[in-house]
PDB file of C-alpha atoms in Angstrom:
ATOM      1  CA  MET A   1      79.785 130.437 120.219  1.00 69.00           C
ATOM      2  CA  ASN A   2      81.308 128.457 123.363  1.00 88.00           C
ATOM      3  CA  GLU A   3      84.392 127.085 122.991  1.00 93.00           C
ATOM      4  CA  LYS A   4      86.577 125.067 125.500  1.00 97.00           C
ATOM      5  CA  LYS A   5      90.357 124.105 125.372  1.00 97.00           C
ATOM      6  CA  ILE A   6      90.223 120.319 125.870  1.00 97.00           C
ATOM      7  CA  TYR A   7      94.042 119.643 125.189  1.00 97.00           C
ATOM      8  CA  GLU A   8      97.247 121.699 124.739  1.00 97.00           C
ATOM      9  CA  GLY A   9      99.786 119.831 122.680  1.00 95.00           C
ATOM     10  CA  ILE A  10     103.400 120.877 121.360  1.00 93.00           C
ATOM     11  CA  ILE A  11     101.985 120.841 117.844  1.00 93.00           C
ATOM     12  CA  PHE A  12      98.238 121.613 118.136  1.00 96.00           C
ATOM     13  CA  ASP A  13      95.352 121.994 120.851  1.00 97.00           C
ATOM     14  CA  LEU A  14      91.993 120.538 120.981  1.00 98.00           C
ATOM     15  CA  VAL A  15      88.983 122.554 121.673  1.00 98.00           C
ATOM     16  CA  ARG A  16      84.983 121.807 122.082  1.00 98.00           C
ATOM     17  CA  LYS A  17      82.870 124.314 120.411  1.00 96.00           C
ATOM     18  CA  ASP A  18      79.412 124.508 120.310  1.00 96.00           C
ATOM     19  CA  VAL A  19      77.965 125.362 116.733  1.00 95.00           C
ATOM     20  CA  LEU A  20      74.433 126.493 115.606  1.00 95.00           C
ATOM     21  CA  ILE A  21      73.253 124.174 112.774  1.00 95.00           C
ATOM     22  CA  ASN A  22      69.589 124.748 111.461  1.00 97.00           C
ATOM     23  CA  GLY A  23      68.694 126.687 115.089  1.00 96.00           C
ATOM     24  CA  LYS A  24      70.228 123.854 117.021  1.00 97.00           C
ATOM     25  CA  THR A  25      73.627 123.684 118.985  1.00 96.00           C
ATOM     26  CA  TYR A  26      76.078 121.041 118.518  1.00 96.00           C
ATOM     27  CA  PRO A  27      79.377 120.310 119.962  1.00 96.00           C
ATOM     28  CA  ARG A  28      82.452 119.699 117.764  1.00 97.00           C
ATOM     29  CA  ASP A  29      85.834 118.471 118.656  1.00 97.00           C
ATOM     30  CA  ILE A  30      88.008 120.718 116.487  1.00 98.00           C
ATOM     31  CA  ILE A  31      91.908 120.591 115.967  1.00 98.00           C
ATOM     32  CA  ARG A  32      93.495 124.173 116.143  1.00 97.00           C
ATOM     33  CA  HIS A  33      96.691 123.951 114.411  1.00 97.00           C
ATOM     34  CA  PRO A  34      98.831 127.014 113.392  1.00 97.00           C
ATOM     35  CA  GLY A  35      99.333 125.806 109.670  1.00 97.00           C
ATOM     36  CA  GLY A  36     102.299 124.753 107.545  1.00 97.00           C
ATOM     37  CA  VAL A  37     104.039 125.835 104.267  1.00 98.00           C
ATOM     38  CA  GLY A  38     105.403 123.365 101.144  1.00 98.00           C
ATOM     39  CA  VAL A  39     107.568 125.114  98.771  1.00 98.00           C
ATOM     40  CA  LEU A  40     107.941 123.333  95.197  1.00 98.00           C
ATOM     41  CA  CYS A  41     111.435 123.904  93.932  1.00 98.00           C
ATOM     42  CA  VAL A  42     111.770 123.115  90.389  1.00 97.00           C
ATOM     43  CA  ARG A  43     115.299 123.495  88.507  1.00 96.00           C
ATOM     44  CA  ASP A  44     116.459 122.501  85.123  1.00 96.00           C
ATOM     45  CA  GLY A  45     113.355 119.962  84.849  1.00 96.00           C
ATOM     46  CA  LYS A  46     113.681 118.623  88.041  1.00 97.00           C
ATOM     47  CA  VAL A  47     111.942 118.613  91.147  1.00 98.00           C
ATOM     48  CA  LEU A  48     113.473 118.969  94.828  1.00 98.00           C
ATOM     49  CA  LEU A  49     111.599 116.442  97.223  1.00 98.00           C
ATOM     50  CA  VAL A  50     112.857 115.351 100.951  1.00 96.00           C
ATOM     51  CA  ARG A  51     112.773 111.804 102.167  1.00 96.00           C
ATOM     52  CA  GLN A  52     111.948 111.706 105.779  1.00 94.00           C
ATOM     53  CA  PHE A  53     110.050 109.119 108.717  1.00 94.00           C
ATOM     54  CA  ARG A  54     106.827 110.303 109.639  1.00 94.00           C
ATOM     55  CA  PRO A  55     105.731 108.647 112.958  1.00 94.00           C
ATOM     56  CA  ALA A  56     101.958 109.642 112.773  1.00 93.00           C
ATOM     57  CA  ILE A  57     101.619 107.205 110.087  1.00 96.00           C
ATOM     58  CA  SER A  58     105.035 104.905 110.749  1.00 97.00           C
ATOM     59  CA  GLU A  59     106.283 105.537 107.047  1.00 96.00           C
ATOM     60  CA  GLU A  60     109.248 106.968 105.449  1.00 96.00           C
ATOM     61  CA  THR A  61     107.503 109.801 102.710  1.00 97.00           C
ATOM     62  CA  LEU A  62     108.893 111.898  99.907  1.00 97.00           C
ATOM     63  CA  GLU A  63     107.433 115.292 100.213  1.00 98.00           C
ATOM     64  CA  ILE A  64     108.387 118.836  99.107  1.00 98.00           C
ATOM     65  CA  PRO A  65     110.500 120.738 101.693  1.00 97.00           C
ATOM     66  CA  ALA A  66     107.983 122.081 104.308  1.00 97.00           C
ATOM     67  CA  GLY A  67     107.461 122.943 107.995  1.00 95.00           C
ATOM     68  CA  LYS A  68     104.955 124.266 110.362  1.00 95.00           C
ATOM     69  CA  LEU A  69     104.514 128.047 110.957  1.00 96.00           C
ATOM     70  CA  GLU A  70     104.641 129.409 114.333  1.00 92.00           C
ATOM     71  CA  TYR A  71     101.353 131.249 115.194  1.00 90.00           C
ATOM     72  CA  GLY A  72     101.362 134.743 113.384  1.00 93.00           C
ATOM     73  CA  GLU A  73     104.438 134.047 111.235  1.00 96.00           C
ATOM     74  CA  ASP A  74     104.670 135.351 107.875  1.00 97.00           C
ATOM     75  CA  PRO A  75     104.247 131.946 105.395  1.00 98.00           C
ATOM     76  CA  MET A  76     106.658 133.061 103.025  1.00 97.00           C
ATOM     77  CA  LYS A  77     109.395 133.626 105.423  1.00 97.00           C
ATOM     78  CA  CYS A  78     108.454 130.200 106.734  1.00 97.00           C
ATOM     79  CA  GLY A  79     108.860 128.783 103.358  1.00 97.00           C
ATOM     80  CA  LEU A  80     111.995 130.188 102.742  1.00 97.00           C
ATOM     81  CA  ARG A  81     113.956 128.938 105.887  1.00 96.00           C
ATOM     82  CA  GLU A  82     112.178 125.489 105.334  1.00 95.00           C
ATOM     83  CA  LEU A  83     113.513 125.491 101.666  1.00 96.00           C
ATOM     84  CA  ASN A  84     117.032 126.393 103.434  1.00 95.00           C
ATOM     85  CA  GLU A  85     116.918 123.989 106.155  1.00 93.00           C
ATOM     86  CA  GLU A  86     115.744 120.885 104.662  1.00 93.00           C
ATOM     87  CA  ALA A  87     117.568 121.084 101.330  1.00 93.00           C
ATOM     88  CA  GLY A  88     120.381 123.773 101.576  1.00 94.00           C
ATOM     89  CA  MET A  89     118.476 126.062  98.885  1.00 96.00           C
ATOM     90  CA  GLU A  90     117.042 129.530  98.677  1.00 97.00           C
ATOM     91  CA  ALA A  91     115.107 131.412  96.095  1.00 97.00           C
ATOM     92  CA  ASP A  92     114.750 134.882  94.983  1.00 97.00           C
ATOM     93  CA  GLU A  93     111.074 134.770  96.108  1.00 97.00           C
ATOM     94  CA  LEU A  94     108.146 132.408  96.513  1.00 98.00           C
ATOM     95  CA  LYS A  95     105.059 132.391  94.272  1.00 98.00           C
ATOM     96  CA  LEU A  96     101.796 131.236  96.303  1.00 98.00           C
ATOM     97  CA  ILE A  97     100.177 128.301  93.987  1.00 98.00           C
ATOM     98  CA  GLN A  98      97.511 127.222  96.658  1.00 98.00           C
ATOM     99  CA  ILE A  99      96.205 127.282 100.065  1.00 98.00           C
ATOM    100  CA  LEU A 100      95.203 123.617 101.099  1.00 97.00           C
ATOM    101  CA  VAL A 101      92.649 123.033 103.774  1.00 97.00           C
ATOM    102  CA  SER A 102      93.569 119.353 104.588  1.00 90.00           C
ATOM    103  CA  THR A 103      90.544 118.421 106.826  1.00 95.00           C
ATOM    104  CA  PRO A 104      88.205 121.138 107.392  1.00 96.00           C
ATOM    105  CA  GLY A 105      85.587 118.974 109.272  1.00 95.00           C
ATOM    106  CA  PHE A 106      87.811 118.954 112.426  1.00 96.00           C
ATOM    107  CA  CYS A 107      90.778 120.621 111.768  1.00 97.00           C
ATOM    108  CA  ASP A 108      91.459 124.423 110.949  1.00 97.00           C
ATOM    109  CA  GLU A 109      95.227 123.763 109.675  1.00 97.00           C
ATOM    110  CA  ARG A 110      95.848 125.800 106.788  1.00 98.00           C
ATOM    111  CA  ILE A 111      98.805 124.716 104.563  1.00 98.00           C
ATOM    112  CA  TYR A 112     100.483 127.546 102.051  1.00 98.00           C
ATOM    113  CA  ILE A 113     102.055 125.744  98.769  1.00 98.00           C
ATOM    114  CA  TYR A 114     104.412 128.069  97.105  1.00 98.00           C
ATOM    115  CA  GLU A 115     106.855 127.745  94.235  1.00 98.00           C
ATOM    116  CA  ALA A 116     110.588 128.710  94.696  1.00 98.00           C
ATOM    117  CA  VAL A 117     111.311 131.476  91.886  1.00 98.00           C
ATOM    118  CA  ASN A 118     114.961 131.432  90.900  1.00 97.00           C
ATOM    119  CA  PRO A 119     116.164 128.467  93.300  1.00 97.00           C
ATOM    120  CA  GLN A 120     119.527 128.236  93.803  1.00 96.00           C
ATOM    121  CA  THR A 121     122.113 126.589  96.364  1.00 95.00           C
ATOM    122  CA  ALA A 122     122.220 128.742  99.353  1.00 94.00           C
ATOM    123  CA  ASP A 123     125.158 130.766 100.393  1.00 92.00           C
ATOM    124  CA  HIS A 124     124.525 130.187 103.952  1.00 90.00           C
ATOM    125  CA  PHE A 125     123.262 126.826 105.474  1.00 87.00           C
ATOM    126  CA  LEU A 126     120.485 126.720 108.390  1.00 81.00           C
ATOM    127  CA  ALA A 127     120.631 123.673 110.764  1.00 79.00           C
ATOM    128  CA  GLN A 128     117.894 121.220 110.299  1.00 75.00           C
ATOM    129  CA  ASP A 129     115.567 121.218 113.541  1.00 74.00           C
ATOM    130  CA  GLU A 130     117.290 118.744 115.827  1.00 77.00           C
ATOM    131  CA  ASP A 131     114.159 116.564 115.999  1.00 75.00           C
ATOM    132  CA  GLU A 132     114.278 116.044 111.994  1.00 74.00           C
ATOM    133  CA  ASP A 133     116.254 113.707 110.135  1.00 82.00           C
ATOM    134  CA  VAL A 134     115.640 114.782 106.296  1.00 85.00           C
ATOM    135  CA  ASP A 135     117.501 113.982 103.258  1.00 91.00           C
ATOM    136  CA  SER A 136     116.993 115.724  99.830  1.00 93.00           C
ATOM    137  CA  LEU A 137     116.927 114.441  96.295  1.00 96.00           C
ATOM    138  CA  TRP A 138     116.150 115.387  93.071  1.00 97.00           C
ATOM    139  CA  LEU A 139     113.967 113.855  90.488  1.00 98.00           C
ATOM    140  CA  SER A 140     112.829 114.546  86.894  1.00 98.00           C
ATOM    141  CA  ILE A 141     109.363 116.424  87.241  1.00 97.00           C
ATOM    142  CA  GLU A 142     107.856 113.074  85.328  1.00 97.00           C
ATOM    143  CA  GLU A 143     109.490 110.485  87.778  1.00 98.00           C
ATOM    144  CA  ALA A 144     108.094 112.128  90.684  1.00 98.00           C
ATOM    145  CA  TYR A 145     104.576 112.483  89.278  1.00 97.00           C
ATOM    146  CA  GLU A 146     104.762 108.754  88.645  1.00 98.00           C
ATOM    147  CA  LYS A 147     105.545 108.168  92.169  1.00 98.00           C
ATOM    148  CA  VAL A 148     101.848 110.202  92.787  1.00 98.00           C
ATOM    149  CA  LYS A 149     100.476 108.062  90.359  1.00 97.00           C
ATOM    150  CA  SER A 150     101.541 104.831  91.982  1.00 98.00           C
ATOM    151  CA  CYS A 151     100.960 105.819  95.362  1.00 97.00           C
ATOM    152  CA  GLN A 152     104.349 105.991  96.370  1.00 97.00           C
ATOM    153  CA  ILE A 153     103.748 109.577  97.132  1.00 98.00           C
ATOM    154  CA  LYS A 154     100.753 109.999  99.312  1.00 97.00           C
ATOM    155  CA  ASP A 155     101.436 113.413 100.897  1.00 97.00           C
ATOM    156  CA  ALA A 156      98.826 116.190  99.816  1.00 97.00           C
ATOM    157  CA  LYS A 157     100.726 119.140  99.547  1.00 98.00           C
ATOM    158  CA  THR A 158     103.127 117.300  97.612  1.00 98.00           C
ATOM    159  CA  ILE A 159     100.552 116.116  95.155  1.00 98.00           C
ATOM    160  CA  ILE A 160      98.901 119.334  94.514  1.00 98.00           C
ATOM    161  CA  ALA A 161     102.801 120.896  94.021  1.00 98.00           C
ATOM    162  CA  LEU A 162     103.591 118.128  91.404  1.00 98.00           C
ATOM    163  CA  GLN A 163     100.314 118.516  89.447  1.00 97.00           C
ATOM    164  CA  HIS A 164     101.098 122.077  89.457  1.00 98.00           C
ATOM    165  CA  ALA A 165     104.883 121.588  88.030  1.00 98.00           C
ATOM    166  CA  MET A 166     103.239 119.238  85.689  1.00 96.00           C
ATOM    167  CA  LEU A 167     100.873 121.477  84.047  1.00 96.00           C
ATOM    168  CA  ASN A 168     103.655 124.116  83.995  1.00 93.00           C
ATOM    169  CA  ARG A 169     106.341 122.160  82.863  1.00 85.00           C
TER     170      ARG A 169
END
């Protein structure tokens, strides 16, 4: 159906698309986003989280290491890069936990959630993006999950990853 770009941004684009529902055409505003990747990193019963300020919600968050994909980028390569940039860690490989569609009513973003296999401190550290100020910390899986239950952790990808960690500890 017909689609027209309304706005082109640095993180997402906004399009107006005509969609056919029950034989009738309706306009819909849709955010086009390249997607993201989050990495659950568990070592010795502890989970790696990063703390950062999120301007969209004006709050500091605790999240698993994560980042935005570039269009066409391999999610696994992005995840390995973000794990290193944000926390100085690397892994032998990443195992897919889930693909999250956060807001399918108006956004096409997909977030790939991986688990780091054999995580270790990186031999070579990648610099954080210049527009990031991220600190990392390790919490026991149980302590991190308590922060989910008390609504101190609100980020969807992190909640899914921590639920996975709790089920597989």
